[in-house]
Tab-separated table of C-alpha atoms in Angstrom:
chain	number	residue	atom	x	y	z
A	1	MET	CA	16.583	1.832	2.143
A	2	ILE	CA	20.688	3.317	3.641
A	3	ASP	CA	21.599	1.874	6.774
A	4	TYR	CA	24.557	2.246	8.829
A	5	SER	CA	23.214	2.709	12.281
A	6	ASN	CA	24.995	-1.241	12.589
A	7	GLU	CA	28.241	1.284	12.116
A	8	ILE	CA	27.071	4.590	13.862
A	9	PHE	CA	26.365	2.336	17.389
A	10	ASN	CA	29.099	0.029	17.363
A	11	ALA	CA	32.228	3.611	16.639
A	12	VAL	CA	30.036	4.821	19.907
A	13	ALA	CA	29.898	2.105	22.227
A	14	VAL	CA	33.928	1.006	21.422
A	15	ASP	CA	35.098	4.134	21.779
A	16	LEU	CA	32.135	4.638	25.139
A	17	ARG	CA	33.335	1.297	25.798
A	18	SER	CA	37.504	2.238	25.986
A	19	LEU	CA	36.301	6.021	27.700
A	20	TYR	CA	34.608	4.496	31.015
A	21	PRO	CA	35.481	0.449	32.031
A	22	GLY	CA	32.313	-0.977	32.726
A	23	ILE	CA	30.034	1.116	31.422
A	24	ARG	CA	26.881	-0.114	29.363
A	25	VAL	CA	25.134	0.947	25.731
A	26	VAL	CA	22.139	-0.450	24.073
A	27	GLY	CA	20.899	-0.304	20.762
A	28	GLU	CA	17.118	0.033	21.603
A	29	TYR	CA	15.399	2.545	23.934
A	30	VAL	CA	14.958	1.735	27.317
A	31	ALA	CA	12.577	3.742	29.690
A	32	SER	CA	14.656	2.800	32.938
A	33	PRO	CA	17.914	0.658	32.837
A	34	ALA	CA	18.806	-2.353	34.688
A	35	ALA	CA	22.745	-1.448	35.922
A	36	PHE	CA	23.925	1.691	35.361
A	37	PRO	CA	25.658	3.802	33.690
A	38	THR	CA	23.990	3.095	30.491
A	39	VAL	CA	23.766	4.139	26.865
A	40	THR	CA	21.230	3.574	24.545
A	41	LEU	CA	21.720	4.867	20.867
A	42	ASP	CA	18.887	4.119	19.013
A	43	GLU	CA	17.594	5.328	15.179
A	44	ILE	CA	14.273	7.129	15.597
A	45	SER	CA	14.555	8.496	11.775
A	46	ASN	CA	15.553	7.288	8.328
A	47	VAL	CA	13.673	9.133	5.364
A	48	PRO	CA	14.716	9.119	1.405
A	49	ASP	CA	15.974	12.938	1.122
A	50	TYR	CA	17.264	13.192	-2.247
A	51	LEU	CA	16.229	10.586	-5.570
A	52	ASP	CA	18.015	10.741	-8.410
A	53	SER	CA	15.897	9.824	-11.243
A	54	ALA	CA	16.104	6.468	-11.423
A	55	GLY	CA	14.075	6.510	-8.222
A	56	GLN	CA	16.858	5.405	-6.043
A	57	SER	CA	17.817	6.828	-3.169
A	58	LYS	CA	20.762	9.427	-2.720
A	59	TYR	CA	20.938	10.011	0.721
A	60	ALA	CA	19.219	9.439	3.644
A	61	ARG	CA	18.389	11.819	6.667
A	62	VAL	CA	18.128	10.157	10.140
A	63	GLN	CA	18.323	10.682	14.057
A	64	TYR	CA	19.456	9.337	16.663
A	65	ARG	CA	18.119	9.409	20.148
A	66	ALA	CA	20.708	9.430	22.593
A	67	GLN	CA	20.179	8.326	26.404
A	68	VAL	CA	22.568	8.922	29.837
A	69	PHE	CA	21.635	6.671	33.144
A	70	THR	CA	23.457	6.832	35.948
A	71	ASN	CA	22.908	7.118	39.422
A	72	LYS	CA	25.914	7.388	41.190
A	73	GLU	CA	25.773	8.922	44.811
A	74	GLY	CA	26.689	11.639	45.206
A	75	GLY	CA	27.347	12.629	41.336
A	76	LYS	CA	25.274	10.946	39.202
A	77	ARG	CA	24.252	14.739	37.276
A	78	ALA	CA	28.267	15.178	37.024
A	79	GLN	CA	28.839	11.393	35.669
A	80	ALA	CA	26.070	11.773	33.114
A	81	ARG	CA	27.449	15.145	31.329
A	82	GLN	CA	30.739	13.563	31.600
A	83	ILE	CA	29.196	10.839	29.768
A	84	PHE	CA	27.453	12.696	27.575
A	85	ALA	CA	30.362	14.815	26.375
A	86	SER	CA	31.994	11.787	25.609
A	87	LEU	CA	29.551	10.980	23.511
A	88	ASP	CA	28.602	14.255	22.594
A	89	VAL	CA	32.625	14.641	20.892
A	90	LYS	CA	31.886	11.364	18.961
A	91	MET	CA	28.816	11.435	17.783
A	92	GLN	CA	30.123	15.276	15.751
A	93	SER	CA	33.638	13.552	13.910
A	94	LEU	CA	31.265	10.917	13.182
A	95	GLY	CA	29.510	14.232	11.665
A	96	LEU	CA	25.905	14.021	14.217
A	97	PHE	CA	24.455	17.013	15.327
A	98	CYS	CA	23.104	17.347	18.750
A	99	LYS	CA	19.139	18.935	17.917
A	100	THR	CA	17.891	18.304	21.560
A	101	TYR	CA	19.456	18.250	24.596
A	102	THR	CA	17.079	17.375	28.169
A	103	THR	CA	17.539	16.580	31.449
A	104	THR	CA	14.771	14.375	31.958
A	105	PRO	CA	14.941	12.937	35.963
A	106	ALA	CA	11.988	10.740	36.784
A	107	ILE	CA	10.639	11.839	39.725
A	108	TYR	CA	12.005	15.042	42.141
A	109	ASN	CA	14.750	14.011	44.292
A	110	SER	CA	15.102	10.400	41.516
A	111	GLU	CA	17.954	7.563	42.932
A	112	ILE	CA	19.079	7.518	38.543
A	113	TYR	CA	19.974	10.853	36.536
A	114	SER	CA	19.457	10.533	32.771
A	115	ILE	CA	20.164	12.837	30.207
A	116	THR	CA	18.137	12.660	26.894
A	117	ALA	CA	19.212	13.794	22.975
A	118	THR	CA	18.913	13.683	19.369
A	119	TYR	CA	21.031	14.008	16.961
A	120	GLU	CA	20.469	13.943	12.903
A	121	GLY	CA	22.342	14.164	10.129
A	122	VAL	CA	22.555	13.545	6.075
A	123	ILE	CA	24.184	10.101	5.393
A	124	ASP	CA	24.688	8.899	2.112
A	125	ARG	CA	25.305	6.013	0.032
A	126	ASN	CA	28.768	5.644	0.750
A	127	GLY	CA	27.943	5.422	4.953
A	128	VAL	CA	29.609	9.678	4.424
A	129	ILE	CA	27.632	11.838	6.950
A	130	TYR	CA	26.889	15.184	6.452
A	131	ARG	CA	26.093	18.462	8.618
A	132	SER	CA	22.390	19.163	8.133
């Protein structure tokens, strides 16, 4: 298995924490976080994309799920979109591109606003990420 999930998570977490002091960034899915704003980033798929003649994986197609949660009074949507835009820039700079984007307010007029997106790319065994 080609696994660079920690490196990808750390790059995103360091970037977001420098841009948004106090933001919570975690590496696993959560249904509803305990603190706000929170960003989650977890690898949801990692499958071999090409095997060489020895049966060794040269590339893996990876997919990440990102969630942004905010509850800022009088601006939670704007804050979520701003954080997501920063996350998107970082993910693209790593070579991962957004494939899906949805806003998911759990309940009408909810206290929490969230954005969920998925990112994809192909990564080789040296950690180089290619656009898919």
